[in-house]
Coordinates of C-alpha atoms (C1' of nucleotides) in Angstrom, one line a residue:
Chain A
M1 CA 105.8 138.0 84.3
V2 CA 103.1 138.1 81.3
Q3 CA 99.6 137.7 81.4
R4 CA 97.0 138.5 84.0
G5 CA 93.9 140.3 82.7
R6 CA 91.7 137.2 83.1
R7 CA 90.4 136.4 80.3
T8 CA 92.3 133.7 79.2
A9 CA 89.5 131.0 78.2
K10 CA 92.4 128.2 78.6
V11 CA 94.4 128.1 81.5
S12 CA 98.1 128.3 80.5
G13 CA 100.9 126.1 80.2
D14 CA 102.9 127.1 83.3
E15 CA 99.9 126.6 85.2
R16 CA 99.6 123.0 83.9
Q17 CA 103.0 122.7 84.5
D18 CA 102.1 122.5 87.9
A19 CA 99.0 121.3 87.9
I20 CA 100.7 118.1 87.2
L21 CA 103.3 118.9 89.8
V22 CA 100.8 119.0 92.6
T23 CA 99.0 116.1 91.5
A24 CA 101.7 113.9 91.7
E25 CA 103.0 115.2 95.2
A26 CA 99.4 114.4 96.4
L27 CA 98.8 111.4 94.7
L28 CA 102.7 110.4 96.6
G29 CA 101.3 111.3 99.8
E30 CA 98.5 108.0 99.5
R31 CA 100.6 105.6 97.3
A32 CA 104.0 104.9 95.9
F33 CA 105.2 106.2 92.9
D34 CA 105.0 103.1 90.5
D35 CA 101.4 102.9 91.5
I36 CA 100.7 106.1 89.9
S37 CA 100.5 105.9 86.2
I38 CA 100.9 108.6 83.7
E39 CA 97.0 108.6 83.5
D40 CA 96.8 109.4 87.0
L41 CA 99.0 112.3 86.8
A42 CA 97.5 113.7 83.5
R43 CA 93.7 113.2 84.6
G44 CA 94.6 114.7 88.0
A45 CA 95.8 117.8 86.1
G46 CA 93.2 118.0 83.8
I47 CA 94.8 117.0 80.7
S48 CA 94.7 113.9 78.3
R49 CA 97.6 111.3 78.7
P50 CA 99.5 112.2 75.1
T51 CA 99.1 116.3 76.4
F52 CA 101.2 115.1 79.4
Y53 CA 104.0 114.3 77.2
F54 CA 104.0 118.0 76.1
Y55 CA 105.1 119.4 79.2
F56 CA 107.3 116.3 80.7
S57 CA 109.0 113.5 79.0
S58 CA 108.6 110.9 81.6
K59 CA 106.8 110.2 85.0
D60 CA 110.5 110.4 86.0
E61 CA 111.0 113.7 85.0
V62 CA 108.3 114.7 87.4
L63 CA 110.2 113.2 90.1
L64 CA 113.0 115.2 89.5
A65 CA 111.6 118.2 89.2
L66 CA 109.7 117.7 92.7
L67 CA 113.0 116.4 94.0
D68 CA 114.5 119.4 93.1
R69 CA 112.7 121.9 95.2
V70 CA 113.3 119.5 97.8
I71 CA 116.8 119.8 97.5
T72 CA 117.2 123.3 96.9
E73 CA 115.6 124.0 100.4
V74 CA 118.0 121.5 102.1
E75 CA 120.7 123.5 100.2
H76 CA 119.5 126.7 101.2
R77 CA 119.0 125.4 105.1
V78 CA 122.7 124.0 105.2
G79 CA 123.9 127.8 104.9
E80 CA 121.9 129.3 107.3
L81 CA 122.7 126.7 109.6
P82 CA 124.5 128.5 112.9
R83 CA 127.9 126.3 113.7
D84 CA 128.2 127.1 117.1
F85 CA 130.0 123.8 117.6
E86 CA 132.5 125.1 119.7
T87 CA 130.5 126.2 122.6
D88 CA 127.7 123.8 122.6
P89 CA 128.5 120.8 120.2
A90 CA 125.7 118.1 121.4
G91 CA 123.3 121.0 120.8
A92 CA 124.6 122.0 117.6
W93 CA 124.9 118.7 116.2
T94 CA 121.5 117.9 117.1
R95 CA 119.5 120.9 115.6
S96 CA 121.5 120.2 112.1
I97 CA 120.6 116.7 112.4
G98 CA 116.9 118.1 113.0
M99 CA 117.0 120.2 110.2
F100 CA 117.3 116.7 107.7
V101 CA 114.8 115.0 109.7
E102 CA 112.5 118.1 109.2
V103 CA 113.2 118.3 105.5
F104 CA 112.5 114.3 104.9
V105 CA 109.3 114.9 107.2
N106 CA 107.5 117.8 105.3
H107 CA 108.5 115.8 101.7
R108 CA 107.8 112.2 103.0
G109 CA 106.3 111.0 100.0
V110 CA 109.1 112.9 97.3
A111 CA 112.2 111.4 99.7
T112 CA 111.0 107.8 99.7
A113 CA 110.0 107.8 95.8
A114 CA 112.8 109.3 95.0
I115 CA 115.0 106.9 97.3
A116 CA 113.6 104.4 95.3
A117 CA 113.8 105.5 91.9
R118 CA 117.4 106.4 92.4
A119 CA 118.6 102.4 92.3
R120 CA 116.8 103.0 88.5
N121 CA 117.3 106.4 86.9
D122 CA 120.4 108.3 86.9
E123 CA 119.2 111.8 87.0
V124 CA 117.6 111.4 90.2
R125 CA 120.4 109.1 91.7
A126 CA 122.8 112.3 90.6
L127 CA 120.8 114.8 91.9
W128 CA 120.2 112.7 95.0
S129 CA 124.2 112.2 95.2
R130 CA 124.6 116.0 95.1
S131 CA 122.4 116.8 97.9
M132 CA 123.8 113.8 100.4
Q133 CA 127.9 115.3 99.1
S134 CA 126.9 118.8 100.1
W135 CA 125.4 117.4 103.8
A136 CA 128.4 114.8 104.3
D137 CA 130.9 117.8 103.1
F138 CA 129.5 120.3 105.6
S139 CA 129.7 117.6 108.1
T140 CA 133.3 116.8 107.3
D141 CA 134.3 120.2 107.7
I142 CA 133.2 120.3 110.9
I143 CA 134.5 117.1 112.1
R144 CA 137.8 117.9 110.6
S145 CA 137.8 121.3 112.6
E146 CA 136.8 119.5 115.9
Q147 CA 139.4 117.1 115.5
A148 CA 142.2 120.0 114.8
R149 CA 141.3 121.3 118.0
G150 CA 141.5 118.9 120.1
A151 CA 138.0 118.2 120.8
A152 CA 137.4 115.2 118.9
P153 CA 139.7 112.3 118.6
G154 CA 141.7 110.9 115.3
G155 CA 141.9 107.2 115.0
I156 CA 139.4 107.7 112.0
D157 CA 138.9 110.0 108.7
A158 CA 136.9 112.7 109.2
H159 CA 135.5 111.9 105.6
D160 CA 134.6 108.3 106.0
L161 CA 132.6 109.0 109.5
A162 CA 130.5 112.4 107.9
V163 CA 129.5 109.9 105.1
S164 CA 128.5 106.6 107.2
L165 CA 126.7 108.8 109.7
N166 CA 124.7 110.8 106.9
L167 CA 123.9 107.4 105.2
M168 CA 122.9 106.2 108.6
N169 CA 120.7 109.0 108.9
E170 CA 119.2 108.5 105.2
R171 CA 118.4 105.1 106.0
V172 CA 117.1 105.3 109.8
I173 CA 114.7 108.1 108.9
T174 CA 113.0 106.2 105.8
A175 CA 112.6 103.0 108.0
V176 CA 110.5 105.7 110.4
L177 CA 108.9 107.4 107.6
N178 CA 107.5 103.7 106.0
Q179 CA 107.2 102.5 109.4
E180 CA 109.3 99.5 108.5
S181 CA 110.1 96.9 111.2
P182 CA 112.9 96.6 112.6
A183 CA 112.7 101.0 112.9
I184 CA 112.6 103.2 115.7
V185 CA 110.1 105.4 117.4
E186 CA 109.6 108.5 115.3
S187 CA 109.7 110.4 118.6
R188 CA 113.1 109.7 119.9
A189 CA 114.3 109.5 116.1
L190 CA 116.2 112.9 116.8
D191 CA 117.6 111.6 120.0
V192 CA 118.8 108.6 119.1
L193 CA 120.6 109.5 116.1
S194 CA 122.0 112.9 117.5
T195 CA 123.6 110.3 120.4
I196 CA 125.1 108.2 117.7
W197 CA 126.5 111.2 115.9
I198 CA 128.0 112.4 119.1
R199 CA 129.5 109.6 120.7
S200 CA 131.3 108.9 117.2
I201 CA 132.8 111.8 116.4
Y202 CA 133.8 113.1 120.4
G203 CA 134.5 109.1 121.7
S204 CA 133.2 110.2 124.6
V205 CA 129.2 110.8 126.1
N206 CA 129.7 114.0 127.4
P207 CA 132.0 116.1 125.1
G208 CA 133.2 119.4 126.5
R209 CA 132.6 117.6 130.5
P210 CA 134.6 114.8 130.3
Chain B
M1 CA 116.5 61.4 96.3
V2 CA 115.2 59.6 93.2
Q3 CA 116.7 58.9 89.8
R4 CA 120.0 59.1 88.9
G5 CA 119.7 56.5 86.0
R6 CA 121.3 58.7 83.2
R7 CA 118.2 57.3 80.8
T8 CA 116.0 60.5 81.7
A9 CA 115.9 61.8 78.1
K10 CA 114.2 65.1 79.1
V11 CA 115.6 66.6 82.1
S12 CA 113.4 66.7 85.2
G13 CA 111.6 69.8 86.9
D14 CA 113.9 70.3 90.2
E15 CA 116.8 70.8 87.1
R16 CA 114.8 73.4 85.5
Q17 CA 113.6 75.2 88.9
D18 CA 117.3 75.5 89.3
A19 CA 117.9 76.6 86.2
I20 CA 115.7 79.4 86.6
L21 CA 117.7 80.2 89.9
V22 CA 121.2 80.0 88.8
T23 CA 120.1 81.9 85.8
A24 CA 118.7 84.7 87.7
E25 CA 121.5 85.2 90.0
A26 CA 124.1 85.3 86.9
L27 CA 122.1 88.0 85.7
L28 CA 121.9 89.6 88.6
G29 CA 125.5 90.0 88.8
E30 CA 125.5 91.7 85.2
R31 CA 122.5 94.1 85.4
A32 CA 119.7 95.3 87.9
F33 CA 116.6 93.2 88.5
D34 CA 114.3 95.4 86.6
D35 CA 116.1 95.1 83.1
I36 CA 115.9 91.5 83.5
S37 CA 112.5 89.9 82.0
I38 CA 110.7 86.9 82.4
E39 CA 111.7 86.2 78.6
D40 CA 115.7 86.4 79.9
L41 CA 115.1 83.8 82.7
A42 CA 113.1 81.2 80.9
R43 CA 115.7 81.5 77.8
G44 CA 118.6 80.9 79.8
A45 CA 117.1 78.1 81.9
G46 CA 116.4 76.7 78.1
I47 CA 112.5 76.6 78.7
S48 CA 109.3 79.2 76.9
R49 CA 108.3 82.2 79.0
P50 CA 104.9 80.4 79.9
T51 CA 106.7 77.3 80.9
F52 CA 108.4 79.6 83.6
Y53 CA 105.3 80.3 85.4
F54 CA 105.0 76.8 86.0
Y55 CA 107.8 77.0 88.6
F56 CA 107.3 80.5 89.7
S57 CA 104.5 82.7 90.0
S58 CA 106.5 86.0 89.0
K59 CA 109.9 87.3 88.7
D60 CA 109.6 88.4 92.6
E61 CA 109.2 85.0 93.4
V62 CA 112.4 83.7 92.0
L63 CA 113.9 86.8 93.9
L64 CA 111.9 85.9 97.1
A65 CA 113.8 81.9 96.7
L66 CA 116.8 83.6 96.1
L67 CA 117.0 85.7 98.8
D68 CA 115.9 82.9 101.3
R69 CA 118.9 81.0 100.9
V70 CA 121.0 83.9 102.0
I71 CA 118.7 84.7 104.8
T72 CA 119.1 80.9 105.5
E73 CA 123.0 81.1 105.5
V74 CA 123.1 85.0 107.7
E75 CA 121.0 83.2 110.2
H76 CA 123.1 80.2 110.5
R77 CA 126.2 82.1 110.6
V78 CA 124.5 84.5 113.5
G79 CA 124.0 81.9 115.5
E80 CA 127.8 80.3 115.7
L81 CA 129.7 83.8 115.9
P82 CA 131.7 83.4 118.9
R83 CA 130.5 85.7 121.9
D84 CA 133.8 87.2 123.3
F85 CA 132.7 90.5 124.0
E86 CA 134.1 90.5 127.3
T87 CA 137.3 89.6 126.8
D88 CA 137.7 91.5 123.4
P89 CA 134.9 93.9 122.7
A90 CA 136.2 95.7 119.9
G91 CA 137.5 92.4 118.5
A92 CA 134.2 90.7 118.7
W93 CA 132.3 93.7 117.2
T94 CA 134.4 93.3 114.3
R95 CA 134.4 89.7 113.3
S96 CA 130.5 89.9 113.7
I97 CA 130.2 93.1 111.7
G98 CA 132.9 91.4 109.2
M99 CA 130.8 88.8 109.0
F100 CA 127.6 90.5 107.6
V101 CA 129.8 92.1 105.3
E102 CA 130.8 89.1 103.6
V103 CA 127.3 87.6 102.9
F104 CA 126.4 91.0 101.3
V105 CA 129.8 91.1 98.9
N106 CA 129.1 87.2 98.7
H107 CA 125.6 87.6 97.4
R108 CA 125.6 91.5 96.2
G109 CA 123.5 91.2 93.5
V110 CA 120.4 89.4 95.4
A111 CA 121.1 91.8 98.3
T112 CA 121.0 94.9 95.9
A113 CA 118.0 93.7 94.1
A114 CA 116.3 92.5 97.2
I115 CA 116.9 96.0 99.0
A116 CA 115.1 97.5 95.9
A117 CA 112.2 95.2 95.7
R118 CA 111.4 95.7 99.4
A119 CA 109.9 98.8 98.6
R120 CA 107.5 97.4 96.2
N121 CA 106.5 93.4 97.3
D122 CA 105.1 92.8 100.4
E123 CA 106.8 89.2 100.8
V124 CA 110.3 90.4 99.8
R125 CA 110.5 93.5 102.7
A126 CA 108.9 90.4 105.2
L127 CA 111.6 88.4 104.5
W128 CA 113.8 91.1 104.7
S129 CA 112.6 92.4 108.0
R130 CA 112.8 89.3 109.2
S131 CA 116.9 88.9 109.1
M132 CA 117.4 92.3 110.1
Q133 CA 115.5 91.9 113.1
S134 CA 117.1 88.9 113.8
W135 CA 120.1 90.3 113.7
A136 CA 119.2 93.3 115.8
D137 CA 117.7 91.2 118.2
F138 CA 121.3 89.3 118.4
S139 CA 123.3 93.1 118.5
T140 CA 120.5 94.4 121.2
D141 CA 121.3 91.6 123.8
I142 CA 124.8 91.9 123.8
I143 CA 124.7 95.7 124.0
R144 CA 122.2 95.5 127.2
S145 CA 124.5 92.8 128.7
E146 CA 127.2 95.4 128.3
Q147 CA 125.3 98.0 129.7
A148 CA 124.5 95.6 132.5
R149 CA 127.9 94.9 133.4
G150 CA 128.7 98.4 133.2
A151 CA 131.3 98.0 130.0
A152 CA 128.8 100.5 128.2
P153 CA 127.1 103.6 129.7
G154 CA 123.2 103.7 129.3
G155 CA 121.6 107.0 128.4
I156 CA 120.4 105.5 125.0
D157 CA 118.3 102.4 124.8
A158 CA 119.7 99.5 123.6
H159 CA 117.4 98.5 121.2
D160 CA 116.9 102.1 119.3
L161 CA 120.9 102.2 119.5
A162 CA 121.2 98.3 117.7
V163 CA 118.6 99.2 115.1
S164 CA 120.0 102.3 113.9
L165 CA 124.0 101.0 113.4
N166 CA 122.2 97.9 111.9
L167 CA 120.7 100.0 109.4
M168 CA 123.6 102.1 109.2
N169 CA 125.5 99.1 108.2
E170 CA 123.1 98.1 105.5
R171 CA 122.7 101.7 103.8
V172 CA 126.9 101.9 103.7
I173 CA 127.3 98.7 102.7
T174 CA 125.0 99.0 99.5
A175 CA 126.4 102.8 98.8
V176 CA 129.9 100.8 99.0
L177 CA 128.8 98.0 96.6
N178 CA 126.9 100.0 94.3
Q179 CA 129.7 102.5 94.2
E180 CA 127.6 105.5 94.9
S181 CA 128.7 108.8 96.1
P182 CA 129.2 109.5 98.6
A183 CA 130.3 106.6 99.8
I184 CA 133.2 105.2 101.6
V185 CA 136.5 103.3 100.2
E186 CA 135.5 99.5 100.0
S187 CA 138.8 98.5 101.8
R188 CA 138.2 100.9 105.1
A189 CA 134.3 100.0 105.6
L190 CA 134.6 97.3 108.0
D191 CA 137.2 99.4 109.6
V192 CA 134.9 102.8 109.8
L193 CA 131.7 100.4 110.6
S194 CA 133.8 98.9 113.7
T195 CA 135.0 102.3 114.8
I196 CA 131.5 103.9 114.8
W197 CA 130.0 101.1 116.7
I198 CA 132.1 100.7 119.4
R199 CA 132.4 104.6 120.0
S200 CA 128.7 104.7 120.1
I201 CA 128.0 101.7 122.2
Y202 CA 130.7 102.3 124.8
G203 CA 131.1 105.9 124.7
S204 CA 134.6 105.8 124.6
V205 CA 137.5 105.2 122.0
N206 CA 139.3 102.0 123.5
P207 CA 136.7 100.2 126.0
G208 CA 138.3 97.8 128.3
R209 CA 141.6 100.1 128.1
P210 CA 140.3 103.7 129.5
Chain C
dG1 C1' 92.8 137.3 57.9
dA2 C1' 96.9 134.9 57.4
dC3 C1' 100.4 132.6 60.0
dA4 C1' 102.8 131.2 63.9
dG5 C1' 103.6 129.0 67.8
dA6 C1' 101.7 127.0 72.0
dG7 C1' 98.7 123.4 73.5
dT8 C1' 95.7 119.1 72.7
dC9 C1' 94.4 114.8 72.1
dA10 C1' 92.5 110.1 69.1
dA11 C1' 94.7 106.2 67.1
dC12 C1' 98.7 103.2 67.0
dA13 C1' 103.1 100.5 68.2
dC14 C1' 105.3 97.9 71.3
dG15 C1' 107.3 95.8 75.2
dG16 C1' 106.3 92.9 79.3
dT17 C1' 103.3 90.8 82.2
dG18 C1' 100.2 86.8 83.2
dT19 C1' 96.4 83.3 81.7
dC20 C1' 94.1 79.2 79.0
dG21 C1' 93.8 75.5 77.1
dA22 C1' 95.3 71.8 73.9
dG23 C1' 98.9 68.4 73.8
dA24 C1' 103.6 66.0 74.3
dA25 C1' 106.4 63.4 77.3
dC26 C1' 106.8 60.4 81.6
dC27 C1' 105.3 57.1 85.3
dC28 C1' 102.6 53.6 87.3
dG29 C1' 99.3 49.6 87.7
dG30 C1' 96.9 46.3 85.7
Chain D
dC1 C1' 102.4 46.9 76.2
dC2 C1' 98.8 49.6 77.5
dG3 C1' 95.6 53.0 79.5
dG4 C1' 94.9 56.9 82.2
dG5 C1' 96.9 60.2 85.6
dT6 C1' 100.5 63.6 86.5
dT7 C1' 103.7 66.3 85.1
dC8 C1' 105.2 69.5 81.8
dT9 C1' 105.7 72.4 78.0
dC10 C1' 104.2 76.3 74.9
dG11 C1' 101.7 78.9 70.7
dA12 C1' 97.9 82.3 70.9
dC13 C1' 95.5 85.7 73.6
dA14 C1' 94.3 89.5 76.9
dC15 C1' 95.8 93.4 79.4
dC16 C1' 97.8 97.2 81.1
dG17 C1' 101.0 101.1 80.6
dT18 C1' 104.6 103.6 77.8
dG19 C1' 106.0 106.9 74.3
dT20 C1' 105.3 108.5 69.3
dT21 C1' 102.7 110.8 65.3
dG22 C1' 100.4 113.9 62.8
dA23 C1' 96.4 116.3 62.1
dC24 C1' 93.6 119.7 64.4
dT25 C1' 92.3 124.2 67.3
dC26 C1' 92.9 127.5 69.6
dT27 C1' 95.2 132.5 70.7
dG28 C1' 97.8 136.2 70.2
dT29 C1' 100.3 139.3 66.5
dC30 C1' 101.3 142.4 62.0

DNA sequence: GACAGAGTCAACACGGTGTCGAGAACCCGG
DNA sequence: CCGGGTTCTCGACACCGTGTTGACTCTGTC
């Protein structure tokens, strides 16, 4: 809201804070979070290490900020997803899962770093949880209504099923991104995941056409 | 093979090495791997920190040794699993998955530490991979033969399916053990996982009785 | 032109890892 | 029982990354 006169010899605080985030995301593209030191981030942003602490209280705080952007994007996109499950269940699920895969791929470095940091940092864990939860709730609602209208069989709690399938997605996608073995080929991932979702939700191979 | 005459004033090297492992597994039961220092392990085994390095070259090496025992147990138990899939597919899968769950639960600390360390340590990653792979191969073989005898539908690659389901198990079980949220209730975990496996392998709710 | 606040960094303290080299304890053949 | 190799032990040190402190410099304001 302020400034803009180009006579600010020193770059402003906001720009520096941003430079740190940009540096972090860039470095995460080439190596693991643990292999990036605060010194690296400071140098990348053109400041000294102590100055880094003026902007963030720790390296994890930087990751948290990065993750927060991603989470916001996911939540936004979950909200505007079409809910055409009654007419084309298979396609609708595939599009939903595809969105999830897309976000992971677009923010590969942040996603994998966050997943690793989750084990050690409470705030990262809480933030990630929140996102997983919102996605799981979204899936639970739909599964529940599919069961209610008789399109999907009962015999399993909708929430348990939704949580398990979402955790599967998280794990399978990170395995693909990290090129682990065993993993599956990236190009087939979306297809494989959708198939598992559909079969286990509908208890049949072709919901709608039995 | 040697000794046993109780006149060995100093405890032997093997006993010390073992004391370190015992200490490590005990400490892993109460706090995270990162929160255990080499000093802690040494003190627990009654030696000084530098002496620790005589037995293990790093903390990760200790985890690796611990993990190796667990892996060996899994491989052994995979081998002696009954393969009565033709007569009782649902029960056979449930028993197999149950074994997996059991090992995770019995070695909770080691399993979760190993999963976290995997991101950073090549040897841990390789060892874990090997185990997942053997379990995935086992599942792939069975799925493939179920597809061949017409009990399970095609439309999905047996290996892709096996890998995804195994990764799901890994993730769901760790979520349960770590009491993450979202997660599912421990008592229902085996039931939920089996249901997903069966529905996605057989494309039906009750394989054998359509 | 002096005051406030934002921003900057050299220097320090600390905690954990890993190494080195000097020795103690133990074990064996002579 | 004794001398020499092997096994084992640890004090002291070097190193690296984190986080803190306190003094200093801007820059904009009344």
